[in-house]
């Protein structure tokens, strides 16, 4: 099915397979709000604003400390040296080996987000994260001839990630998708709902495809759901900057630091949730 012809049909199918009410989005919205307050750049902005308020009040010394701390953290977390070290703490699983793939019954691909209403496709389209995962899933399918499950709901509204992933795997990579999960709003739900689908077909051992920095958190929740997981990470950060450029702040590396911090915060939250 072509990219231009598919979205209307798929959206009609989505209406049949998913129901939605405004109250269902409240937990997801609340989680997103809390994470944005804790992570970058909001946390640093809060620190700077608080420092300014203290400085213009009666606590000038405390204000200066917070302002300098905010500026220092902003600069440090924007450096390639810092960001790459943070993200590499999450790259604990190596590239999957062919011998490990012999144990696998199916490939499970996690959605990483979509871009809504892209006029060049007349449809929603995968963002860069999702495309990187789809590309690697297609690579594994072509080398090992394993069936694929795609999983991703619509936490930001619009078309579910799963539908977009299915369409692009089949139309861009010429790779069939056997199972489709479109109700999940986060990684834990990816695992829970995928287990329900795959268990019905007797599948319990999967090659899990996601980014190397996302794999520790994803593997944990998929194993908790009941799967035997063979990690199949993609997009490793292996090459760093050279010389002085390692210490020049750059916006893209601030985003990379934020990704690493988000994963660590997420794993901390899962640990607290599982061990009250």
Short mmCIF file of C-alpha atoms in Angstrom, two decimals:
data_model
loop_
_atom_site.label_atom_id
_atom_site.label_comp_id
_atom_site.label_asym_id
_atom_site.label_seq_id
_atom_site.Cartn_x
_atom_site.Cartn_y
_atom_site.Cartn_z
CA UNK A 1 0.00 0.00 0.00
CA UNK A 2 1.47 3.36 -1.00
CA UNK A 3 2.24 6.17 1.38
CA UNK A 4 -0.41 8.44 -0.10
CA UNK A 5 -3.15 5.85 -0.33
CA UNK A 6 -2.72 4.21 3.06
CA UNK A 7 -3.39 6.75 5.84
CA UNK A 8 -7.16 7.08 5.30
CA UNK A 9 -7.72 3.33 5.30
CA UNK A 10 -5.42 2.84 8.28
CA UNK A 11 -7.09 5.58 10.28
CA UNK A 12 -10.47 3.98 9.66
CA UNK A 13 -9.09 0.67 10.95
CA UNK A 14 -7.59 2.47 13.93
CA UNK A 15 -11.00 3.85 14.85
CA UNK A 16 -12.32 0.30 14.96
CA UNK A 17 -9.49 -1.16 17.02
CA UNK A 18 -9.07 1.68 19.51
CA UNK A 19 -11.46 3.62 21.68
CA UNK A 20 -10.46 6.90 23.23
CA UNK A 21 -11.78 9.18 25.90
CA UNK A 22 -10.21 12.38 27.24
CA UNK A 23 -9.75 10.85 30.69
CA UNK A 24 -7.47 8.12 29.30
CA UNK A 25 -4.86 10.74 28.36
CA UNK A 26 -4.65 12.24 31.87
CA UNK A 27 -1.97 9.87 33.31
CA UNK A 28 0.16 10.18 30.19
CA UNK A 29 -0.16 13.98 30.18
CA UNK A 30 0.70 14.16 33.88
CA UNK A 31 3.76 11.94 33.40
CA UNK A 32 4.93 14.08 30.49
CA UNK A 33 4.45 17.27 32.52
CA UNK A 34 6.42 15.93 35.47
CA UNK A 35 9.24 14.67 33.25
CA UNK A 36 9.51 18.02 31.47
CA UNK A 37 9.75 19.82 34.81
CA UNK A 38 12.49 17.49 36.05
CA UNK A 39 14.53 17.28 32.83
CA UNK A 40 16.32 19.76 30.59
CA UNK A 41 16.00 22.60 29.91
CA UNK A 42 13.11 23.35 32.29
CA UNK A 43 14.99 22.30 35.42
CA UNK A 44 17.91 24.61 34.58
CA UNK A 45 15.54 27.47 33.73
CA UNK A 46 13.82 26.97 37.07
CA UNK A 47 17.20 27.06 38.82
CA UNK A 48 18.15 30.31 37.05
CA UNK A 49 14.79 31.97 37.71
CA UNK A 50 14.94 30.99 41.39
CA UNK A 51 18.48 32.35 41.58
CA UNK A 52 17.39 35.67 40.07
CA UNK A 53 14.48 35.97 42.49
CA UNK A 54 16.74 35.29 45.46
CA UNK A 55 19.36 37.71 44.13
CA UNK A 56 16.83 40.55 43.81
CA UNK A 57 15.43 39.69 47.24
CA UNK A 58 17.25 39.42 50.53
CA UNK A 59 19.38 36.39 49.65
CA UNK A 60 21.90 37.78 47.18
CA UNK A 61 24.64 35.24 47.96
CA UNK A 62 22.29 32.25 47.59
CA UNK A 63 20.97 33.78 44.39
CA UNK A 64 24.47 34.09 42.94
CA UNK A 65 25.19 30.47 43.82
CA UNK A 66 22.08 29.23 42.02
CA UNK A 67 22.68 31.44 38.97
CA UNK A 68 26.28 30.26 38.64
CA UNK A 69 25.23 26.65 39.20
CA UNK A 70 22.58 26.93 36.49
CA UNK A 71 24.98 28.47 33.97
CA UNK A 72 27.71 25.95 34.80
CA UNK A 73 25.36 22.98 34.43
CA UNK A 74 24.00 24.34 31.17
CA UNK A 75 27.51 24.70 29.76
CA UNK A 76 28.74 21.35 31.08
CA UNK A 77 25.77 19.32 29.88
CA UNK A 78 26.04 20.95 26.43
CA UNK A 79 29.61 19.74 25.96
CA UNK A 80 30.18 16.67 23.72
CA UNK A 81 32.59 15.31 26.35
CA UNK A 82 29.85 15.24 29.01
CA UNK A 83 26.97 14.16 26.80
CA UNK A 84 28.86 11.25 25.24
CA UNK A 85 30.03 9.99 28.61
CA UNK A 86 26.46 10.13 29.94
CA UNK A 87 24.91 8.34 26.97
CA UNK A 88 27.61 5.64 26.97
CA UNK A 89 26.69 4.67 30.53
CA UNK A 90 23.47 3.34 28.99
CA UNK A 91 25.09 1.43 26.11
CA UNK A 92 25.58 -1.72 28.15
CA UNK A 93 24.32 -4.20 25.54
CA UNK A 94 26.49 -4.88 22.47
CA UNK A 95 25.24 -5.42 18.93
CA UNK A 96 23.33 -8.68 18.63
CA UNK A 97 25.27 -11.63 17.23
CA UNK A 98 23.91 -13.98 14.52
CA UNK A 99 24.23 -16.94 16.89
CA UNK A 100 21.86 -15.25 19.35
CA UNK A 101 19.26 -14.66 16.63
CA UNK A 102 18.83 -18.44 16.23
CA UNK A 103 16.99 -18.44 19.59
CA UNK A 104 14.52 -15.74 18.50
CA UNK A 105 10.89 -16.33 17.48
CA UNK A 106 10.02 -12.75 16.51
CA UNK A 107 11.42 -9.23 16.21
CA UNK A 108 9.71 -6.57 18.34
CA UNK A 109 10.28 -2.95 17.29
CA UNK A 110 9.50 -0.09 19.67
CA UNK A 111 8.15 3.19 18.36
CA UNK A 112 10.25 6.28 19.05
CA UNK A 113 7.83 9.00 17.98
CA UNK A 114 6.24 10.37 14.83
CA UNK A 115 5.91 13.69 13.01
CA UNK A 116 2.30 14.67 12.49
CA UNK A 117 0.70 15.84 9.23
CA UNK A 118 3.72 15.79 6.95
CA UNK A 119 2.53 17.40 3.68
CA UNK A 120 5.12 15.66 1.50
CA UNK A 121 3.57 12.30 2.45
CA UNK A 122 0.01 13.52 3.06
CA UNK A 123 0.24 11.57 6.32
CA UNK A 124 1.99 11.25 9.64
CA UNK A 125 5.56 9.95 9.31
CA UNK A 126 8.16 8.37 11.59
CA UNK A 127 10.65 10.67 13.26
CA UNK A 128 14.38 10.00 13.16
CA UNK A 129 14.39 7.71 16.20
CA UNK A 130 11.66 5.47 14.82
CA UNK A 131 13.22 5.34 11.35
CA UNK A 132 16.53 4.18 12.81
CA UNK A 133 14.74 1.36 14.61
CA UNK A 134 12.73 0.39 11.52
CA UNK A 135 15.86 0.30 9.39
CA UNK A 136 17.56 -2.09 11.79
CA UNK A 137 14.45 -4.26 12.12
CA UNK A 138 14.34 -4.54 8.31
CA UNK A 139 18.02 -5.49 8.33
CA UNK A 140 17.41 -8.25 10.88
CA UNK A 141 14.35 -9.51 9.04
CA UNK A 142 16.23 -9.71 5.75
CA UNK A 143 19.12 -11.63 7.34
CA UNK A 144 17.15 -13.96 9.61
CA UNK A 145 13.66 -14.16 8.05
CA UNK A 146 11.86 -13.57 11.34
CA UNK A 147 8.33 -12.11 11.69
CA UNK A 148 7.97 -8.58 13.04
CA UNK A 149 5.79 -6.93 15.66
CA UNK A 150 5.61 -3.12 15.78
CA UNK A 151 4.41 -1.43 18.94
CA UNK A 152 3.43 2.17 19.56
CA UNK A 153 0.25 4.05 20.40
CA UNK A 154 -0.62 7.72 20.05
CA UNK A 155 0.58 9.49 23.22
CA UNK A 156 0.74 12.80 21.33
CA UNK A 157 -2.56 12.28 19.51
CA UNK A 158 -3.21 11.62 15.86
CA UNK A 159 -2.34 8.38 14.12
CA UNK A 160 -0.86 5.62 16.26
CA UNK A 161 2.88 5.02 15.87
CA UNK A 162 2.24 1.35 15.17
CA UNK A 163 0.22 2.14 12.04
CA UNK A 164 2.90 4.51 10.75
CA UNK A 165 5.65 1.96 11.44
CA UNK A 166 3.73 -0.80 9.69
CA UNK A 167 3.09 1.37 6.65
CA UNK A 168 6.71 2.46 6.33
CA UNK A 169 8.22 -0.99 6.89
CA UNK A 170 6.00 -2.41 4.18
CA UNK A 171 6.16 0.46 1.68
CA UNK A 172 9.69 1.79 2.16
CA UNK A 173 11.58 -1.35 3.21
CA UNK A 174 9.36 -3.98 1.58
CA UNK A 175 9.25 -5.88 4.88
CA UNK A 176 5.97 -7.41 6.11
CA UNK A 177 4.60 -6.78 9.59
CA UNK A 178 2.79 -9.72 11.19
CA UNK A 179 1.64 -8.17 14.48
CA UNK A 180 0.50 -4.63 15.26
CA UNK A 181 0.10 -3.02 18.69
CA UNK A 182 -1.41 0.50 18.76
CA UNK A 183 -2.69 1.14 22.30
CA UNK A 184 0.50 1.77 24.31
CA UNK A 185 1.61 5.22 25.50
CA UNK A 186 4.97 4.30 27.06
CA UNK A 187 7.61 1.58 27.19
CA UNK A 188 5.94 -0.36 30.00
CA UNK A 189 2.69 -0.50 28.01
CA UNK A 190 4.63 -1.50 24.87
CA UNK A 191 5.76 -4.56 26.81
CA UNK A 192 2.42 -5.35 28.46
CA UNK A 193 0.31 -5.11 25.31
CA UNK A 194 2.89 -6.83 23.10
CA UNK A 195 2.92 -9.78 25.48
CA UNK A 196 -0.85 -10.19 25.12
CA UNK A 197 -0.55 -10.24 21.34
CA UNK A 198 2.47 -12.53 21.01
CA UNK A 199 1.51 -14.93 23.77
CA UNK A 200 -1.61 -15.82 21.77
CA UNK A 201 0.70 -17.13 19.02
CA UNK A 202 3.05 -18.91 21.41
CA UNK A 203 5.85 -16.36 21.05
CA UNK A 204 7.87 -15.65 24.18
CA UNK A 205 11.43 -15.12 22.91
CA UNK A 206 12.02 -11.89 21.00
CA UNK A 207 14.78 -9.78 19.54
CA UNK A 208 14.00 -6.36 21.01
CA UNK A 209 14.87 -3.48 18.68
CA UNK A 210 15.33 -0.04 20.18
CA UNK A 211 18.15 2.46 20.65
CA UNK A 212 21.21 1.34 22.59
CA UNK A 213 20.56 4.04 25.21
CA UNK A 214 16.94 2.90 25.62
CA UNK A 215 17.69 -0.82 25.85
CA UNK A 216 18.33 -1.13 29.63
CA UNK A 217 14.90 0.25 30.51
CA UNK A 218 13.11 -1.49 27.64
CA UNK A 219 14.66 -4.90 28.29
CA UNK A 220 13.69 -4.74 31.95
CA UNK A 221 10.01 -4.07 31.34
CA UNK A 222 9.73 -6.61 28.52
CA UNK A 223 11.24 -9.28 30.76
CA UNK A 224 8.83 -8.30 33.53
CA UNK A 225 5.98 -8.72 31.06
CA UNK A 226 7.07 -12.34 30.51
CA UNK A 227 9.39 -12.28 27.50
CA UNK A 228 12.80 -13.82 27.09
CA UNK A 229 14.62 -10.86 25.55
CA UNK A 230 17.56 -10.94 23.15
CA UNK A 231 18.69 -7.28 23.03
CA UNK A 232 19.11 -5.95 19.49
CA UNK A 233 20.17 -2.35 20.07
CA UNK A 234 20.80 0.18 17.34
CA UNK A 235 22.40 3.64 17.01
CA UNK A 236 25.53 3.40 19.16
CA UNK A 237 27.46 6.54 20.04
CA UNK A 238 30.97 5.24 19.40
CA UNK A 239 32.88 8.18 17.90
CA UNK A 240 33.43 11.37 19.86
CA UNK A 241 34.61 14.85 19.03
CA UNK A 242 38.33 15.59 18.81
CA UNK A 243 40.42 18.12 20.69
CA UNK A 244 38.98 21.36 21.96
CA UNK A 245 35.61 20.70 20.27
CA UNK A 246 34.90 18.20 23.06
CA UNK A 247 34.46 21.15 25.42
CA UNK A 248 32.57 23.63 23.21
CA UNK A 249 28.87 23.67 24.24
CA UNK A 250 26.48 22.64 21.45
CA UNK A 251 22.69 22.44 21.45
CA UNK A 252 22.59 18.94 19.96
CA UNK A 253 24.72 17.59 22.80
CA UNK A 254 22.49 19.24 25.40
CA UNK A 255 19.68 17.18 23.85
CA UNK A 256 21.84 14.05 24.06
CA UNK A 257 22.50 14.74 27.75
CA UNK A 258 18.78 15.17 28.24
CA UNK A 259 18.11 11.78 26.62
CA UNK A 260 20.58 10.13 28.99
CA UNK A 261 19.15 11.87 32.05
CA UNK A 262 15.61 10.95 30.99
CA UNK A 263 16.57 7.27 30.79
CA UNK A 264 18.20 7.29 34.20
CA UNK A 265 15.20 9.09 35.71
CA UNK A 266 12.91 6.55 34.01
CA UNK A 267 14.85 3.60 35.39
CA UNK A 268 14.80 5.20 38.83
CA UNK A 269 11.04 5.63 38.61
CA UNK A 270 10.56 1.99 37.57
CA UNK A 271 12.74 0.88 40.48
CA UNK A 272 10.68 2.91 42.96
CA UNK A 273 7.43 1.67 41.44
CA UNK A 274 8.50 -1.98 41.60
CA UNK A 275 9.94 -1.70 45.12
CA UNK A 276 7.55 0.51 47.10
#
